[in-house]
XYZ file of C-alpha atoms in Angstrom:
234
model
C 2.220 -3.093 -14.166
C 4.326 -0.519 -15.990
C 6.526 -1.067 -19.008
C 5.333 -4.652 -19.319
C 1.601 -5.189 -19.621
C 1.393 -8.884 -20.475
C 2.740 -11.823 -18.496
C 2.006 -14.190 -21.381
C 2.462 -12.952 -24.921
C -0.146 -13.046 -27.653
C 1.704 -15.722 -29.643
C 2.255 -17.873 -26.536
C -1.477 -17.892 -25.869
C -2.525 -18.712 -29.425
C -3.230 -22.333 -30.295
C -1.080 -24.043 -32.969
C -3.727 -23.648 -35.700
C -4.258 -19.938 -34.984
C -0.508 -19.350 -34.796
C 0.058 -21.054 -38.152
C -2.800 -19.118 -39.749
C -1.437 -15.780 -38.549
C 2.097 -16.617 -39.665
C 0.795 -17.242 -43.174
C -0.708 -13.763 -43.411
C 2.430 -11.698 -43.078
C 5.897 -10.975 -44.383
C 9.020 -11.377 -42.267
C 11.309 -8.390 -41.793
C 14.403 -7.521 -39.745
C 15.117 -4.137 -38.111
C 18.514 -3.049 -36.779
C 19.106 -1.480 -33.355
C 17.345 1.900 -32.932
C 15.493 1.521 -36.241
C 11.850 2.628 -36.201
C 9.194 -0.011 -36.790
C 6.262 2.392 -36.410
C 6.234 6.188 -36.291
C 3.847 8.249 -34.204
C 1.284 10.050 -36.362
C 1.854 8.051 -39.529
C -1.141 6.760 -41.487
C -0.299 3.067 -41.776
C -2.408 0.173 -40.528
C -0.186 -2.903 -40.523
C 0.504 -4.789 -37.290
C 3.851 -6.358 -36.375
C 4.167 -9.647 -34.512
C 7.565 -9.633 -32.797
C 9.464 -12.851 -33.543
C 12.707 -11.951 -31.753
C 14.219 -9.047 -29.856
C 12.923 -6.145 -27.757
C 11.228 -2.896 -28.773
C 10.541 0.389 -27.014
C 7.171 2.117 -27.364
C 7.479 5.876 -26.912
C 5.819 9.192 -27.588
C 7.337 12.611 -28.204
C 6.938 15.300 -25.539
C 6.188 18.959 -26.128
C 9.778 19.854 -25.164
C 11.263 17.597 -27.793
C 12.058 14.690 -25.487
C 10.632 11.199 -25.270
C 8.355 9.447 -22.822
C 8.964 5.708 -22.794
C 5.558 4.033 -22.555
C 6.354 0.332 -22.729
C 8.770 -2.416 -23.682
C 7.576 -5.159 -26.008
C 9.202 -8.557 -26.459
C 9.135 -11.658 -28.641
C 5.571 -12.906 -29.154
C 3.832 -9.579 -28.603
C 1.983 -7.514 -31.203
C 2.656 -3.841 -31.868
C 0.669 -1.554 -34.131
C -2.554 -3.393 -33.428
C -4.523 -0.274 -32.451
C -4.080 1.379 -35.852
C -4.738 -1.971 -37.523
C -8.091 -2.118 -35.724
C -9.329 1.474 -35.925
C -7.440 2.891 -38.937
C -6.444 6.053 -37.058
C -2.918 7.551 -37.061
C -0.294 5.824 -34.938
C -0.575 6.907 -31.293
C 3.088 6.157 -30.483
C 6.388 5.198 -32.074
C 8.040 1.786 -31.763
C 11.818 1.421 -32.042
C 14.111 -1.603 -31.911
C 16.357 -1.796 -28.835
C 18.588 -4.299 -30.623
C 18.148 -6.375 -33.740
C 14.479 -7.287 -34.074
C 12.677 -9.629 -36.435
C 8.952 -9.457 -36.957
C 6.007 -10.534 -39.024
C 4.367 -7.579 -40.808
C 0.647 -8.260 -41.212
C -1.500 -5.843 -43.286
C -4.290 -4.297 -41.237
C -7.113 -5.748 -43.335
C -5.706 -9.260 -43.023
C -5.205 -8.811 -39.287
C -8.813 -7.718 -38.824
C -10.116 -10.653 -40.857
C -7.958 -13.025 -38.834
C -9.408 -11.736 -35.544
C -12.977 -11.835 -36.895
C -12.563 -15.491 -37.861
C -10.682 -16.577 -34.720
C -12.668 -15.880 -31.505
C -9.836 -16.940 -29.189
C -7.357 -14.620 -30.907
C -9.898 -11.789 -30.793
C -10.413 -12.317 -27.052
C -6.641 -12.254 -26.508
C -6.299 -8.913 -28.286
C -9.157 -7.439 -26.231
C -7.540 -8.702 -23.034
C -4.189 -7.294 -24.133
C -5.691 -3.861 -24.765
C -7.378 -3.933 -21.345
C -4.099 -4.784 -19.605
C -2.310 -1.989 -21.417
C -5.002 0.500 -20.363
C -4.661 -0.598 -16.746
C -0.904 -0.186 -17.025
C -1.310 3.313 -18.463
C -3.631 4.260 -15.581
C -1.024 3.068 -13.076
C 1.695 5.127 -14.774
C -0.435 8.284 -14.661
C -1.011 7.791 -10.924
C 2.705 7.231 -10.374
C 3.626 10.446 -12.196
C 1.188 12.414 -10.047
C 2.024 10.936 -6.643
C 5.539 9.430 -6.555
C 9.004 11.002 -6.390
C 11.636 10.310 -9.039
C 13.475 7.997 -6.637
C 10.283 6.055 -5.936
C 9.389 5.773 -9.631
C 12.925 4.705 -10.538
C 12.957 2.092 -7.779
C 9.649 0.703 -8.998
C 10.970 0.603 -12.562
C 14.133 -1.260 -11.535
C 12.112 -3.808 -9.551
C 9.893 -4.320 -12.586
C 12.856 -4.722 -14.955
C 14.467 -7.199 -12.563
C 11.293 -9.265 -12.338
C 10.766 -9.406 -16.092
C 14.289 -9.371 -17.540
C 16.683 -10.084 -14.669
C 19.055 -13.005 -14.236
C 20.950 -13.858 -11.047
C 24.731 -13.620 -11.373
C 27.125 -13.717 -8.410
C 24.390 -12.816 -5.948
C 23.171 -9.847 -8.007
C 20.293 -9.447 -10.429
C 21.621 -8.304 -13.809
C 19.128 -6.746 -16.197
C 19.021 -8.390 -19.630
C 17.365 -5.258 -21.008
C 19.627 -2.540 -19.673
C 18.299 0.930 -20.462
C 20.634 3.908 -20.724
C 20.110 6.765 -18.259
C 18.158 8.848 -20.751
C 15.938 5.816 -21.476
C 15.385 5.208 -17.751
C 14.499 8.876 -17.411
C 12.039 8.572 -20.296
C 10.486 5.516 -18.653
C 9.718 7.350 -15.395
C 8.744 10.706 -16.907
C 11.724 12.589 -15.531
C 14.926 14.290 -16.628
C 18.221 12.522 -17.148
C 19.780 14.688 -14.422
C 17.157 13.714 -11.830
C 17.530 10.024 -12.653
C 21.341 10.293 -12.480
C 20.977 11.794 -8.988
C 18.615 9.003 -7.911
C 20.960 6.332 -9.295
C 23.851 7.915 -7.427
C 21.884 7.638 -4.176
C 21.150 3.972 -4.876
C 24.816 3.288 -5.688
C 25.966 5.032 -2.511
C 23.695 2.756 -0.487
C 25.043 -0.317 -2.276
C 21.705 -1.196 -3.831
C 22.723 -1.019 -7.488
C 25.898 -1.237 -9.515
C 26.190 0.438 -12.896
C 28.693 0.115 -15.707
C 28.914 0.826 -19.429
C 25.727 -0.649 -20.861
C 24.949 -2.628 -17.709
C 23.003 -2.357 -14.470
C 22.951 -4.872 -11.618
C 20.794 -4.840 -8.480
C 22.459 -6.013 -5.291
C 19.377 -5.957 -3.058
C 15.808 -5.849 -4.348
C 13.956 -5.560 -1.039
C 15.032 -1.954 -0.241
C 14.024 -0.982 -3.778
C 10.596 -2.502 -3.178
C 10.323 -0.458 0.022
C 11.351 2.713 -1.800
C 8.810 2.013 -4.534
C 6.110 1.732 -1.883
C 7.055 5.135 -0.454
C 9.214 3.916 2.425
C 12.791 5.123 2.824
C 15.872 2.961 3.129
C 18.569 4.008 5.569
C 16.880 7.309 6.353
C 17.786 8.907 2.998
C 15.389 10.912 0.905
C 15.475 11.491 -2.814
C 13.671 12.647 -5.905
Protein backbone atom coordinates (compact mmCIF):
# COMPACT_ATOMS: atom_id res chain seq x y z
CA UNK A 1 0.00 0.00 0.00
CA UNK A 2 1.05 3.61 -0.50
CA UNK A 3 0.27 5.84 -3.45
CA UNK A 4 -1.96 3.19 -4.97
CA UNK A 5 -4.79 1.90 -2.82
CA UNK A 6 -6.78 -0.19 -5.29
CA UNK A 7 -5.59 -3.13 -7.36
CA UNK A 8 -8.83 -3.13 -9.35
CA UNK A 9 -10.48 0.18 -10.15
CA UNK A 10 -14.05 1.12 -9.37
CA UNK A 11 -15.11 1.09 -13.03
CA UNK A 12 -13.41 -2.27 -13.66
CA UNK A 13 -15.41 -3.83 -10.84
CA UNK A 14 -18.77 -2.40 -11.89
CA UNK A 15 -21.07 -4.57 -13.97
CA UNK A 16 -22.05 -3.39 -17.48
CA UNK A 17 -25.48 -2.12 -16.37
CA UNK A 18 -24.06 -0.15 -13.42
CA UNK A 19 -21.27 1.25 -15.60
CA UNK A 20 -23.74 2.41 -18.25
CA UNK A 21 -26.02 3.95 -15.62
CA UNK A 22 -23.16 5.91 -14.05
CA UNK A 23 -21.89 7.10 -17.43
CA UNK A 24 -25.31 8.56 -18.16
CA UNK A 25 -25.25 10.70 -15.03
CA UNK A 26 -22.25 12.86 -15.80
CA UNK A 27 -20.60 15.24 -18.22
CA UNK A 28 -17.28 14.51 -19.89
CA UNK A 29 -14.42 16.96 -19.44
CA UNK A 30 -10.72 17.16 -20.32
CA UNK A 31 -7.98 18.67 -18.12
CA UNK A 32 -4.48 19.57 -19.33
CA UNK A 33 -1.25 18.62 -17.55
CA UNK A 34 -0.95 20.18 -14.06
CA UNK A 35 -4.52 21.52 -14.18
CA UNK A 36 -6.49 21.19 -10.95
CA UNK A 37 -9.54 18.94 -10.96
CA UNK A 38 -10.38 19.51 -7.28
CA UNK A 39 -9.00 22.07 -4.85
CA UNK A 40 -8.45 21.45 -1.16
CA UNK A 41 -10.95 23.36 0.98
CA UNK A 42 -13.39 24.19 -1.79
CA UNK A 43 -17.12 23.67 -1.21
CA UNK A 44 -18.04 21.53 -4.21
CA UNK A 45 -19.59 18.07 -4.11
CA UNK A 46 -19.20 16.57 -7.57
CA UNK A 47 -17.23 13.35 -8.08
CA UNK A 48 -14.97 12.65 -11.07
CA UNK A 49 -14.65 9.23 -12.68
CA UNK A 50 -11.27 9.13 -14.42
CA UNK A 51 -11.64 7.93 -18.02
CA UNK A 52 -8.00 8.36 -19.07
CA UNK A 53 -4.73 9.60 -17.64
CA UNK A 54 -3.17 9.88 -14.18
CA UNK A 55 -3.83 12.31 -11.33
CA UNK A 56 -1.96 13.26 -8.17
CA UNK A 57 -3.81 13.70 -4.87
CA UNK A 58 -2.00 16.12 -2.58
CA UNK A 59 -2.39 18.39 0.41
CA UNK A 60 -0.62 21.63 1.27
CA UNK A 61 1.84 21.66 4.18
CA UNK A 62 2.22 24.38 6.78
CA UNK A 63 5.53 25.44 5.18
CA UNK A 64 3.96 26.01 1.81
CA UNK A 65 5.02 22.71 0.26
CA UNK A 66 3.02 19.71 -0.86
CA UNK A 67 2.56 16.22 0.50
CA UNK A 68 1.68 13.77 -2.25
CA UNK A 69 -0.97 11.43 -0.85
CA UNK A 70 -1.85 9.19 -3.78
CA UNK A 71 -1.86 8.61 -7.51
CA UNK A 72 -5.15 7.85 -9.22
CA UNK A 73 -5.57 6.25 -12.64
CA UNK A 74 -8.16 5.48 -15.30
CA UNK A 75 -11.27 3.88 -13.79
CA UNK A 76 -10.88 5.34 -10.30
CA UNK A 77 -13.12 7.92 -8.65
CA UNK A 78 -11.85 11.12 -7.06
CA UNK A 79 -13.88 13.61 -5.05
CA UNK A 80 -16.16 10.91 -3.71
CA UNK A 81 -15.71 11.87 -0.05
CA UNK A 82 -17.13 15.37 -0.53
CA UNK A 83 -19.84 13.92 -2.76
CA UNK A 84 -20.88 11.66 0.12
CA UNK A 85 -20.58 13.93 3.15
CA UNK A 86 -20.88 17.44 1.65
CA UNK A 87 -17.87 18.72 3.61
CA UNK A 88 -15.04 20.82 2.09
CA UNK A 89 -12.49 19.01 -0.06
CA UNK A 90 -9.85 17.31 2.11
CA UNK A 91 -7.17 17.34 -0.62
CA UNK A 92 -6.41 18.68 -4.08
CA UNK A 93 -6.30 16.59 -7.25
CA UNK A 94 -4.14 17.63 -10.20
CA UNK A 95 -3.60 16.11 -13.64
CA UNK A 96 -0.13 14.64 -14.23
CA UNK A 97 -0.74 14.71 -17.98
CA UNK A 98 -3.84 15.16 -20.08
CA UNK A 99 -6.78 13.65 -18.21
CA UNK A 100 -10.36 13.02 -19.27
CA UNK A 101 -13.09 12.37 -16.75
CA UNK A 102 -16.78 12.09 -16.12
CA UNK A 103 -18.03 14.83 -13.76
CA UNK A 104 -20.97 13.52 -11.75
CA UNK A 105 -22.93 15.92 -9.48
CA UNK A 106 -22.85 14.84 -5.85
CA UNK A 107 -26.61 14.36 -5.54
CA UNK A 108 -26.70 12.12 -8.60
CA UNK A 109 -23.71 10.15 -7.34
CA UNK A 110 -25.38 9.54 -3.98
CA UNK A 111 -28.62 8.43 -5.63
CA UNK A 112 -26.67 6.09 -7.90
CA UNK A 113 -24.96 4.42 -4.92
CA UNK A 114 -28.24 4.18 -2.98
CA UNK A 115 -29.89 2.37 -5.89
CA UNK A 116 -26.92 0.12 -6.76
CA UNK A 117 -25.83 -2.07 -3.81
CA UNK A 118 -22.78 -3.48 -5.61
CA UNK A 119 -21.51 0.00 -6.50
CA UNK A 120 -22.11 1.15 -2.92
CA UNK A 121 -20.12 -1.81 -1.56
CA UNK A 122 -17.27 -1.00 -3.95
CA UNK A 123 -17.08 2.60 -2.73
CA UNK A 124 -17.06 1.44 0.90
CA UNK A 125 -14.29 -1.04 0.13
CA UNK A 126 -12.34 1.65 -1.71
CA UNK A 127 -12.56 4.02 1.25
CA UNK A 128 -11.40 1.24 3.59
CA UNK A 129 -8.38 0.48 1.40
CA UNK A 130 -7.45 4.15 1.26
CA UNK A 131 -7.64 4.41 5.06
CA UNK A 132 -5.37 1.39 5.43
CA UNK A 133 -2.96 2.97 2.97
CA UNK A 134 -2.97 6.23 4.93
CA UNK A 135 -2.23 4.33 8.16
CA UNK A 136 0.74 2.64 6.49
CA UNK A 137 2.10 5.99 5.29
CA UNK A 138 1.88 7.49 8.78
CA UNK A 139 3.84 4.54 10.20
CA UNK A 140 6.44 4.90 7.46
CA UNK A 141 6.94 8.60 8.19
CA UNK A 142 7.47 7.86 11.87
CA UNK A 143 9.79 4.86 11.58
CA UNK A 144 11.63 4.79 8.23
CA UNK A 145 14.55 6.81 6.86
CA UNK A 146 14.26 8.82 3.66
CA UNK A 147 16.28 6.19 1.78
CA UNK A 148 13.98 3.43 3.04
CA UNK A 149 10.82 5.37 2.17
CA UNK A 150 12.15 6.26 -1.28
CA UNK A 151 13.12 2.65 -1.95
CA UNK A 152 9.65 1.49 -0.95
CA UNK A 153 8.09 4.13 -3.20
CA UNK A 154 10.21 3.10 -6.20
CA UNK A 155 9.33 -0.57 -5.68
CA UNK A 156 5.66 0.39 -5.54
CA UNK A 157 5.87 2.53 -8.69
CA UNK A 158 7.68 -0.29 -10.51
CA UNK A 159 5.03 -2.82 -9.51
CA UNK A 160 2.12 -0.63 -10.57
CA UNK A 161 3.46 1.38 -13.51
CA UNK A 162 6.71 -0.28 -14.60
CA UNK A 163 7.54 -1.90 -17.92
CA UNK A 164 10.63 -4.01 -18.64
CA UNK A 165 12.97 -2.51 -21.23
CA UNK A 166 16.49 -3.80 -21.90
CA UNK A 167 16.67 -5.58 -18.57
CA UNK A 168 15.52 -2.52 -16.59
CA UNK A 169 12.14 -1.52 -15.21
CA UNK A 170 11.14 1.87 -16.61
CA UNK A 171 8.45 3.78 -14.76
CA UNK A 172 5.50 4.83 -16.93
CA UNK A 173 4.58 7.42 -14.31
CA UNK A 174 7.90 9.13 -13.71
CA UNK A 175 7.71 11.67 -10.90
CA UNK A 176 10.09 14.62 -10.75
CA UNK A 177 12.39 14.86 -7.73
CA UNK A 178 10.17 17.35 -5.95
CA UNK A 179 7.17 15.05 -6.56
CA UNK A 180 9.10 12.04 -5.23
CA UNK A 181 10.02 14.12 -2.21
CA UNK A 182 6.37 15.05 -1.71
CA UNK A 183 5.39 11.39 -1.96
CA UNK A 184 7.71 10.32 0.88
CA UNK A 185 7.22 13.36 3.12
CA UNK A 186 10.75 14.67 2.71
CA UNK A 187 12.70 17.52 1.16
CA UNK A 188 13.90 17.60 -2.42
CA UNK A 189 17.50 17.80 -1.18
CA UNK A 190 17.19 14.66 0.95
CA UNK A 191 15.60 12.72 -1.90
CA UNK A 192 18.30 13.93 -4.32
CA UNK A 193 20.93 12.60 -1.89
CA UNK A 194 19.14 9.24 -1.61
CA UNK A 195 18.82 8.97 -5.40
CA UNK A 196 22.51 9.72 -5.76
CA UNK A 197 23.31 6.83 -3.41
CA UNK A 198 21.09 4.50 -5.44
CA UNK A 199 22.71 5.64 -8.70
CA UNK A 200 26.20 5.13 -7.28
CA UNK A 201 25.28 1.55 -6.41
CA UNK A 202 23.90 0.96 -9.90
CA UNK A 203 20.36 0.37 -8.68
CA UNK A 204 18.63 3.18 -10.58
CA UNK A 205 19.28 5.29 -13.64
CA UNK A 206 17.78 8.74 -14.00
CA UNK A 207 17.42 11.09 -16.94
CA UNK A 208 15.32 14.07 -17.97
CA UNK A 209 11.76 13.03 -17.19
CA UNK A 210 12.68 9.36 -16.76
CA UNK A 211 13.67 6.87 -14.09
CA UNK A 212 14.67 3.24 -14.61
CA UNK A 213 15.38 0.58 -11.98
CA UNK A 214 18.20 -1.82 -12.74
CA UNK A 215 17.70 -4.15 -9.77
CA UNK A 216 14.54 -4.29 -7.68
CA UNK A 217 15.64 -6.79 -5.03
CA UNK A 218 18.13 -4.47 -3.25
CA UNK A 219 15.44 -1.79 -3.19
CA UNK A 220 13.07 -4.26 -1.55
CA UNK A 221 15.74 -4.99 1.06
CA UNK A 222 16.30 -1.28 1.68
CA UNK A 223 12.55 -0.74 2.03
CA UNK A 224 12.47 -3.47 4.68
CA UNK A 225 15.23 -1.74 6.65
CA UNK A 226 18.15 -3.82 5.41
CA UNK A 227 21.18 -2.18 3.83
CA UNK A 228 22.65 -2.98 0.44
CA UNK A 229 26.42 -3.03 0.09
CA UNK A 230 26.98 -1.74 3.60
CA UNK A 231 25.88 1.83 2.78
CA UNK A 232 23.60 3.89 4.96
CA UNK A 233 21.36 6.74 3.94
CA UNK A 234 18.51 9.02 4.82
